[in-house]
């Protein structure tokens, strides 16, 4: 294995220095004198608005300082060491409407919140807050972000993160079999969609190629956050598509009143898959322990035309986290291991006729500390350190290793939150650094390092009915091959450096009560990754011979979105139009030419072109009665690139633009939901039009209509909450193709699938 040997040279020295520096900061957090505390304990109870009975196991999140707790069996909750200020408190639990409010926390009055949740069968999303901490705005905070939580998360829970998100408006799934799926948002994927777990980068190479899986199992997710605009700049300058954050709370930030947790089991018929997970939060005086264990085993996927060979999946993801929570902050760490084996189906026409077996290993260490600052402009200081050792090997059908990827990822960040200045009400700023130590065996791609550093600032203001968010991030990147040489195929392999400022502005105006209009602008920057610069070799799992370009310029994009949003007790709807223009869109183009060294594979060249993405998106739902809801969504994206005069002369193209490959067609869904007490039934139709706007050497796909149904039931026994989700996908066993599948010309999508998920909260 090369994963353990990747760390060499300068990074071998830098990584310990970063650890020592980070630990020194964390020790400083604990060493600072306590002094006069202006901190508060935010506590209270969650009750049912119709019966006034306690609601146990509700999930509560203070978004600005990223604190999360779960209410106990009596509906009681407690946030510790919360500085004075205004916060967004979001609350959700299965069977109740998810809610978000603004609360004011001050020194004298900060506890005894009485939160009344409306049952799902009742209309309205109003959260009633009484007691010391009064709601400053009430209702729902209309920011340009969304969450997938509760029943929606369990109803759509899939084998992969992308499958779990695929029913959300604007989302598609890039796939290559059962395991290697990755989300695509409004036609944008790979490096333009940043995937995080608890706010940290995953450290895998899933953005590089369609056969590389995302190293997150959605089974353990408590919620999934989706952010665009200024909020995305806290995590990267390249996320013009958006940021997806899977929240697992692996490092505790509060001490629970008693042991809490969940246990889950799920089975699927389409590939005879079984999975199980357990998580627990354990209080130990001022310490809290978080443990997560899960495993998954699935066989070949069945389709209406037969099984897809070599699409098995086996993985396990296990984490242990420990924190000490003091009166002015916390200090915590977690260690995790993600181990996965999965198959890539065979290519009957060449490349790998027997399929490819993937063996993935990821080990991760996270350290995190927070110090609440008193009597100063800054409210708190947080430091994070993350180290990931990632390795995956691609075994050919004869059992011999083909290509092997190894990467060591080191991340370090410090961020602060502060109060108002000038006309801004609040904001945050931070610095971030990353070292990637990357190696590939089985190809001529050179071992290389990438060093990245960034500083960002994000500010918010409420000016009457107008809410404004403004952000900027300056990023500097160095790509450094460990050996500089000349390659006849890709040119001079050399060190490159890139830098730029990314900016974003979001404005939302409250037109009248529940009607909002808004716009988000984003100027993104993305340095070419190491594969795009230096790749040179066969990649059997994706049927390609990949050729990098060391002279690539960075990718720059300008995105604009306009939307109109309506929220009432019974109706919610949103329509949006968007336009993303790239002056140098980086992607791999199928040249249509066979590789000289491996004629069974086509050459795929990394190129940069001017490109334009534009489209529209609609989503909405309405409560017809207290028990029946209708809803749906629809999205459409057009993406095309410019064709230069030189290319027109060489290829004979007459058009000045050509469609880009792997763009989803017009697609959407319609659903009805019936709720009565603990029972929820949701039939759904997934629809897609044909896709005939094709990139070079791409084949069309037909439209389809797929029927799904979900039945969920919840009940309580002996202080336990039980949930059952019985889901049927493609219940009529329709044969269809996903246009974003790399194997759509060979294999259709999965056939009829029945899955059962059981989860108990304790």
XYZ file of C-alpha atoms in Angstrom, residues 115-677:
563
model
C -40.797 25.275 22.953
C -44.095 23.963 21.608
C -43.796 21.875 18.443
C -46.700 21.521 16.065
C -47.485 17.901 15.123
C -47.034 17.018 11.454
C -50.803 16.599 11.032
C -51.372 20.218 12.009
C -50.764 23.169 9.739
C -48.283 25.889 10.450
C -44.610 26.218 11.157
C -44.788 28.750 13.956
C -42.619 28.093 16.981
C -44.033 29.471 20.227
C -41.310 30.574 22.647
C -42.082 31.838 26.116
C -39.995 32.596 29.149
C -36.744 34.436 29.584
C -35.241 34.281 26.081
C -37.756 35.848 23.764
C -37.861 35.349 20.018
C -36.446 38.383 18.284
C -38.012 37.761 14.898
C -40.216 34.694 15.255
C -41.133 32.339 12.479
C -38.643 30.991 9.989
C -35.297 32.580 9.201
C -35.212 33.085 5.428
C -31.561 32.389 4.591
C -30.334 30.954 1.293
C -29.742 27.449 2.659
C -31.749 24.337 3.485
C -31.657 21.139 5.528
C -32.735 17.545 5.098
C -33.930 16.217 8.431
C -36.351 13.920 10.221
C -38.850 11.936 8.180
C -37.529 13.341 4.914
C -34.054 12.006 5.715
C -35.322 8.543 6.638
C -37.708 8.376 3.677
C -34.888 9.095 1.213
C -32.080 7.297 3.061
C -29.999 5.501 0.446
C -26.783 3.541 0.219
C -24.862 6.681 -0.727
C -25.086 10.369 0.124
C -26.015 11.219 -3.470
C -28.853 8.678 -3.504
C -30.164 10.188 -0.253
C -30.194 13.682 -1.794
C -31.418 12.758 -5.278
C -35.099 13.650 -4.623
C -34.211 17.192 -3.535
C -34.892 19.985 -6.060
C -31.944 20.617 -8.365
C -30.041 17.494 -7.257
C -28.878 14.637 -9.474
C -26.570 11.688 -8.936
C -23.375 10.965 -10.853
C -22.993 7.197 -10.601
C -20.966 4.176 -11.690
C -22.661 1.227 -10.022
C -24.085 1.020 -6.496
C -21.313 2.558 -4.373
C -19.532 5.391 -6.245
C -22.297 8.003 -6.400
C -21.662 11.735 -5.937
C -24.160 14.637 -5.773
C -24.589 17.023 -8.700
C -26.331 20.360 -8.054
C -27.822 22.261 -10.993
C -25.493 20.416 -13.368
C -22.395 21.242 -11.287
C -20.461 18.478 -9.585
C -16.991 17.246 -8.679
C -14.833 20.041 -7.188
C -17.641 22.609 -7.545
C -19.730 20.849 -4.885
C -17.878 20.677 -1.586
C -18.793 17.727 0.654
C -18.110 18.011 4.386
C -18.690 15.943 7.495
C -19.185 17.993 10.657
C -17.719 20.966 8.809
C -14.500 19.191 7.742
C -13.428 18.055 4.289
C -13.680 14.330 3.724
C -10.073 13.903 2.565
C -11.044 11.402 -0.149
C -10.655 11.667 -3.939
C -14.333 11.276 -4.875
C -14.302 14.574 -6.815
C -11.599 13.328 -9.181
C -13.336 10.447 -10.915
C -16.714 8.732 -11.245
C -15.443 5.439 -9.794
C -14.239 7.011 -6.536
C -16.820 6.775 -3.759
C -17.609 9.430 -1.151
C -16.268 8.237 2.201
C -19.457 9.046 4.152
C -22.223 6.605 5.016
C -25.516 8.538 5.358
C -26.870 6.019 7.893
C -25.275 7.965 10.760
C -26.408 11.431 9.644
C -28.473 13.490 12.092
C -29.136 16.106 9.437
C -27.737 17.212 6.087
C -27.119 20.916 5.521
C -26.940 22.545 2.102
C -25.440 26.030 1.806
C -24.870 28.403 -1.090
C -23.656 31.945 -1.365
C -21.602 33.720 1.329
C -21.973 30.869 3.845
C -20.113 28.557 1.434
C -17.020 30.788 1.523
C -16.198 29.625 5.045
C -15.284 26.257 3.527
C -13.892 26.941 0.056
C -13.587 29.395 -2.813
C -14.640 26.778 -5.352
C -18.121 25.758 -4.131
C -20.170 27.645 -6.717
C -22.488 24.613 -6.829
C -22.888 24.571 -3.062
C -21.681 22.982 0.159
C -23.145 19.747 1.524
C -22.435 19.162 5.208
C -23.357 15.828 6.782
C -23.904 16.502 10.487
C -22.950 13.674 12.858
C -21.678 15.657 15.889
C -18.762 13.270 16.363
C -17.081 15.671 18.817
C -19.570 16.547 21.603
C -20.077 20.235 22.440
C -22.392 19.788 25.442
C -22.808 17.256 28.226
C -26.178 15.458 27.977
C -28.297 15.012 31.081
C -28.254 11.225 30.617
C -27.201 8.605 28.085
C -28.962 9.182 24.761
C -28.622 7.650 21.340
C -30.114 5.657 18.498
C -29.945 2.156 17.070
C -30.882 1.472 13.444
C -31.242 -1.448 11.058
C -32.097 -1.361 7.356
C -32.642 -3.982 4.658
C -33.014 -3.630 0.871
C -34.289 -6.110 -1.678
C -32.701 -4.706 -4.869
C -29.249 -5.933 -3.862
C -30.056 -7.997 -0.775
C -28.408 -5.304 1.326
C -28.359 -5.112 5.098
C -27.017 -2.330 7.294
C -26.994 -1.509 10.980
C -25.823 1.399 13.104
C -25.721 2.468 16.733
C -24.733 5.800 18.252
C -24.637 6.912 21.859
C -23.801 10.059 23.821
C -22.536 9.348 27.334
C -22.063 11.969 30.107
C -19.111 11.646 32.492
C -19.223 14.652 34.843
C -17.764 17.476 32.703
C -16.856 15.036 29.954
C -18.966 13.673 27.114
C -18.286 10.603 24.983
C -19.783 9.999 21.550
C -19.578 6.559 19.899
C -20.813 5.629 16.409
C -20.654 2.185 14.822
C -22.185 1.086 11.537
C -21.780 -1.557 8.850
C -23.274 -2.289 5.433
C -23.243 -5.375 3.186
C -24.891 -5.552 -0.235
C -24.702 -7.870 -3.228
C -25.077 -7.248 -6.981
C -27.823 -4.809 -7.988
C -30.802 -6.201 -9.902
C -32.420 -4.398 -12.846
C -35.451 -5.240 -15.014
C -33.029 -6.836 -17.494
C -31.023 -8.835 -14.933
C -28.307 -8.357 -12.337
C -25.439 -5.923 -12.855
C -22.327 -7.977 -12.224
C -19.785 -6.794 -9.675
C -21.846 -4.065 -7.989
C -21.464 -5.338 -4.433
C -20.694 -3.062 -1.493
C -19.174 -3.739 1.929
C -18.307 -0.946 4.314
C -18.027 -0.008 7.954
C -17.660 3.425 9.529
C -16.756 3.721 13.213
C -15.991 6.761 15.351
C -15.213 7.559 18.966
C -15.270 11.166 20.206
C -14.401 12.673 23.580
C -14.805 16.234 24.881
C -14.255 18.123 28.083
C -16.808 20.900 28.450
C -15.905 23.766 30.747
C -17.600 26.986 31.704
C -15.891 28.935 28.921
C -15.540 26.412 26.131
C -14.705 22.853 25.269
C -11.802 20.739 24.079
C -12.435 17.543 22.132
C -11.081 14.927 19.775
C -12.397 12.108 17.638
C -10.886 9.212 15.750
C -12.637 7.399 12.931
C -12.104 4.628 10.417
C -14.007 4.181 7.149
C -13.340 0.859 5.406
C -15.050 -0.037 2.145
C -14.857 -2.684 -0.568
C -17.051 -2.281 -3.631
C -17.261 -3.356 -7.240
C -17.219 -1.528 -10.565
C -19.235 -3.401 -13.233
C -17.441 -4.857 -16.266
C -17.074 -3.231 -19.657
C -17.904 -5.989 -22.167
C -16.285 -4.073 -25.058
C -12.844 -3.718 -23.492
C -11.020 -1.903 -20.728
C -11.970 -4.301 -17.939
C -14.308 -7.072 -19.129
C -14.212 -8.744 -15.716
C -14.931 -5.597 -13.656
C -12.766 -3.828 -11.106
C -12.733 -4.378 -7.330
C -12.088 -1.341 -5.136
C -10.560 -1.450 -1.676
C -10.818 1.850 0.212
C -9.344 2.706 3.618
C -9.633 6.043 5.423
C -8.406 6.870 8.925
C -9.119 10.270 10.397
C -8.154 12.237 13.502
C -10.000 15.455 14.416
C -9.128 17.884 17.206
C -11.349 20.810 18.089
C -11.420 23.421 20.790
C -13.431 26.500 21.596
C -12.840 29.388 23.932
C -15.666 31.846 24.616
C -14.284 35.386 24.836
C -15.798 37.842 27.276
C -16.016 41.617 27.200
C -14.485 41.855 23.748
C -15.502 42.460 20.163
C -15.121 38.758 19.393
C -17.569 36.321 20.977
C -15.519 33.165 20.684
C -12.475 31.594 19.119
C -12.501 28.080 17.654
C -9.572 26.002 16.439
C -9.749 22.832 14.338
C -7.221 20.290 13.191
C -7.949 17.313 10.946
C -5.649 14.630 9.584
C -6.806 12.018 7.050
C -4.857 9.023 5.778
C -6.666 7.833 2.651
C -5.828 4.931 0.354
C -7.673 2.962 -2.290
C -6.564 0.196 -4.642
C -8.273 -0.858 -7.866
C -7.912 -4.617 -8.403
C -8.356 -6.049 -11.882
C -10.359 -9.221 -12.525
C -7.280 -11.435 -12.187
C -6.745 -10.154 -8.652
C -3.714 -8.024 -9.535
C -3.649 -4.400 -8.346
C -4.103 -1.870 -11.136
C -4.109 1.780 -10.086
C -3.576 2.753 -6.452
C -4.274 6.160 -4.924
C -2.889 7.414 -1.622
C -3.427 10.791 -0.013
C -2.619 12.401 3.314
C -4.763 15.435 4.029
C -3.933 17.869 6.815
C -6.339 20.717 7.621
C -5.945 23.495 10.159
C -8.356 26.360 10.776
C -9.113 29.092 13.292
C -12.351 31.042 13.200
C -14.055 33.696 15.278
C -17.536 35.072 15.631
C -18.076 38.725 16.509
C -20.771 41.252 17.244
C -21.945 44.233 15.262
C -19.873 46.960 13.660
C -20.768 49.694 11.180
C -24.166 48.614 9.799
C -23.435 44.881 10.185
C -25.226 43.063 12.995
C -22.824 40.117 13.289
C -20.242 38.158 11.370
C -17.429 35.659 11.388
C -13.936 35.445 9.992
C -11.195 32.877 9.916
C -8.044 31.425 8.433
C -7.617 27.980 6.922
C -4.735 25.869 5.683
C -4.407 22.507 3.975
C -1.627 20.167 2.868
C -2.357 17.367 0.413
C 0.329 14.741 -0.071
C -0.731 12.684 -3.087
C 0.665 9.576 -4.764
C -0.502 7.274 -7.552
C 0.875 3.829 -8.442
C 0.116 2.083 -11.722
C 0.346 5.246 -13.842
C 2.967 7.814 -14.822
C 1.216 10.477 -12.714
C 3.952 11.963 -10.511
C 3.756 12.059 -6.709
C 2.901 15.622 -5.741
C 1.928 17.988 -2.943
C -0.603 20.766 -2.829
C -0.380 23.559 -0.255
C -3.423 25.794 0.251
C -4.090 28.732 2.529
C -7.052 31.069 2.843
C -8.528 33.882 4.895
C -12.228 34.725 4.818
C -14.776 37.124 6.276
C -18.591 36.851 6.229
C -20.891 39.604 7.508
C -24.663 39.849 8.027
C -27.041 42.756 8.480
C -30.773 43.325 8.804
C -31.795 46.682 7.387
C -35.494 47.001 7.921
C -37.091 44.265 5.813
C -33.830 43.547 3.993
C -31.446 40.795 5.109
C -27.936 41.021 3.620
C -24.997 38.625 3.737
C -21.603 39.541 2.314
C -18.518 37.354 2.128
C -15.010 37.250 0.731
C -12.300 34.589 0.708
C -8.718 34.991 -0.477
C -7.067 31.699 -1.365
C -3.486 30.829 -2.350
C -2.557 27.402 -3.773
C 0.780 25.816 -4.692
C 0.868 22.578 -6.711
C 4.279 20.952 -6.432
C 5.328 17.724 -8.183
C 8.016 15.884 -6.249
C 9.954 15.358 -9.473
C 9.940 17.846 -12.327
C 10.373 16.295 -15.765
C 9.237 16.535 -19.364
C 6.507 14.224 -20.652
C 5.939 13.793 -24.381
C 2.237 13.302 -23.690
C 1.443 16.204 -21.321
C 4.446 18.555 -21.530
C 6.628 20.012 -18.785
C 5.647 18.782 -15.329
C 6.405 21.762 -13.109
C 5.379 23.647 -10.002
C 2.392 25.967 -10.310
C 0.905 28.590 -8.000
C -2.515 30.231 -8.068
C -4.251 32.920 -6.025
C -7.459 34.913 -6.191
C -10.264 36.517 -4.200
C -13.685 34.850 -4.241
C -16.698 36.930 -3.234
C -20.404 36.494 -2.648
C -23.406 38.652 -1.827
C -26.881 37.502 -0.846
C -29.871 39.766 -0.246
C -33.380 38.736 0.800
C -36.221 41.230 1.027
C -39.444 40.663 2.948
C -41.969 42.033 0.470
C -45.011 41.470 2.598
C -45.287 39.192 5.573
C -44.630 35.726 4.111
C -43.468 36.695 0.612
C -39.731 37.081 0.017
C -37.610 37.985 -2.978
C -33.888 37.427 -3.042
C -30.741 37.208 -5.049
C -27.347 35.588 -4.584
C -24.191 36.551 -6.447
C -20.987 34.506 -6.299
C -17.589 34.876 -7.907
C -15.744 31.587 -7.474
C -12.124 30.556 -7.875
C -10.746 27.044 -8.256
C -7.131 26.089 -8.773
C -6.626 22.987 -10.947
C -6.284 19.913 -8.759
C -3.273 17.618 -8.935
C -5.007 15.123 -11.229
C -6.011 17.837 -13.699
C -2.435 19.108 -13.836
C -0.354 15.951 -13.784
C -2.497 12.883 -14.545
C -0.962 10.502 -17.062
C -2.141 6.927 -17.222
C -4.930 4.375 -17.610
C -7.951 4.460 -15.357
C -9.655 1.148 -16.069
C -12.592 1.692 -13.718
C -13.763 4.689 -15.776
C -12.811 3.212 -19.176
C -10.365 6.065 -19.808
C -6.735 7.013 -20.317
C -6.444 10.346 -18.494
C -4.107 13.072 -19.706
C -3.425 16.126 -17.540
C -2.311 19.603 -18.540
C 0.376 21.325 -16.399
C -0.377 24.648 -18.117
C -4.042 24.854 -17.079
C -5.267 28.207 -15.803
C -7.526 28.344 -12.735
C -11.269 28.038 -13.103
C -13.220 31.231 -12.472
C -16.981 31.448 -12.351
C -19.595 34.140 -11.881
C -22.933 32.901 -10.585
C -26.208 34.753 -10.183
C -29.469 33.453 -8.726
C -32.836 35.194 -8.416
C -35.638 33.637 -6.402
C -39.121 34.284 -5.104
C -40.193 32.452 -1.942
C -43.560 32.199 -0.196
C -44.248 30.740 3.236
C -47.595 30.471 5.012
C -49.245 28.132 7.485
C -50.453 25.891 4.659
C -48.379 26.703 1.581
C -44.677 26.976 0.822
C -43.272 27.578 -2.647
C -40.088 28.812 -4.281
C -39.085 29.516 -7.856
C -35.518 30.344 -8.822
C -33.565 31.173 -11.945
C -29.788 30.871 -12.104
C -26.889 31.585 -14.421
C -23.278 30.461 -13.916
C -20.642 31.629 -16.387
C -17.127 30.166 -16.340
C -14.241 31.867 -18.082
C -12.218 28.633 -17.827
C -14.378 25.613 -16.997
C -12.137 22.594 -16.264
C -13.307 19.110 -17.224
C -12.148 15.898 -18.921
C -13.057 15.761 -22.587
C -13.410 12.460 -24.414
C -11.201 12.971 -27.475
C -12.659 9.973 -29.268
C -9.113 8.750 -29.893
C -7.828 5.401 -28.634
C -4.801 5.492 -26.384
C -1.589 4.430 -28.107
C -0.369 2.498 -25.050
C -3.789 0.925 -24.303
C -6.056 0.835 -27.403
C -9.034 -0.476 -25.353
C -9.276 2.953 -23.676
C -10.070 6.372 -25.107
C -7.899 9.361 -24.297
C -9.593 11.777 -21.898
C -7.905 15.184 -21.911
C -8.219 17.744 -19.097
C -9.127 21.060 -20.740
C -10.398 24.512 -19.842
C -13.157 26.181 -21.856
C -15.552 29.091 -21.571
C -18.849 27.622 -20.424
C -22.330 28.735 -19.435
C -24.845 27.005 -17.146
C -28.350 28.382 -16.760
C -31.725 27.084 -15.728
C -34.754 27.247 -13.469
C -35.959 25.407 -10.414
C -39.317 25.169 -8.656
C -40.424 23.488 -5.447
C -43.538 23.737 -3.351
C -46.085 21.994 -1.198
C -49.529 22.763 0.151
C -51.633 21.349 3.000
C -55.029 20.552 1.535
C -56.317 19.414 4.935
C -54.732 18.817 8.336
C -53.767 15.331 7.104
C -53.137 15.631 3.344
C -50.273 17.479 1.658
C -49.444 17.769 -2.042
C -46.103 18.910 -3.386
C -43.433 18.602 -5.996
C -40.375 20.069 -7.629
C -39.040 20.653 -11.126
C -35.565 21.628 -12.352
C -33.944 22.239 -15.718
C -30.334 23.039 -16.575
C -28.710 23.934 -19.885
C -24.907 23.807 -20.097
C -22.759 24.593 -23.103
C -19.197 25.541 -23.918
C -17.711 27.883 -26.490
C -16.127 26.399 -29.616
C -13.069 28.340 -30.762
C -12.425 29.170 -34.406
C -9.383 26.898 -34.289
C -11.480 23.965 -33.065
C -14.118 24.693 -35.714
C -11.446 24.537 -38.392
C -10.007 21.254 -37.115
C -13.257 19.413 -36.372
C -15.615 20.959 -38.898
C -18.100 22.114 -36.228
C -20.289 24.926 -37.520
C -21.810 25.915 -34.169
C -20.138 28.468 -31.897
C -21.289 26.521 -28.822
C -21.672 22.833 -27.994
C -23.467 21.147 -25.070
C -21.339 19.939 -22.183
C -21.503 16.236 -21.292
C -23.118 14.697 -18.213
C -25.832 17.340 -17.715
C -29.178 16.193 -16.264
C -32.348 16.592 -18.347
C -35.554 18.313 -17.280
C -36.551 16.378 -14.173
C -38.739 16.578 -11.085
C -41.140 14.788 -8.808
C -44.730 14.911 -7.547
C -45.839 13.588 -4.178
C -48.821 13.342 -1.871
C -48.479 12.838 1.882
C -51.125 11.517 4.252
C -50.510 11.802 7.994
C -52.636 10.476 10.816
C -51.244 10.264 14.335
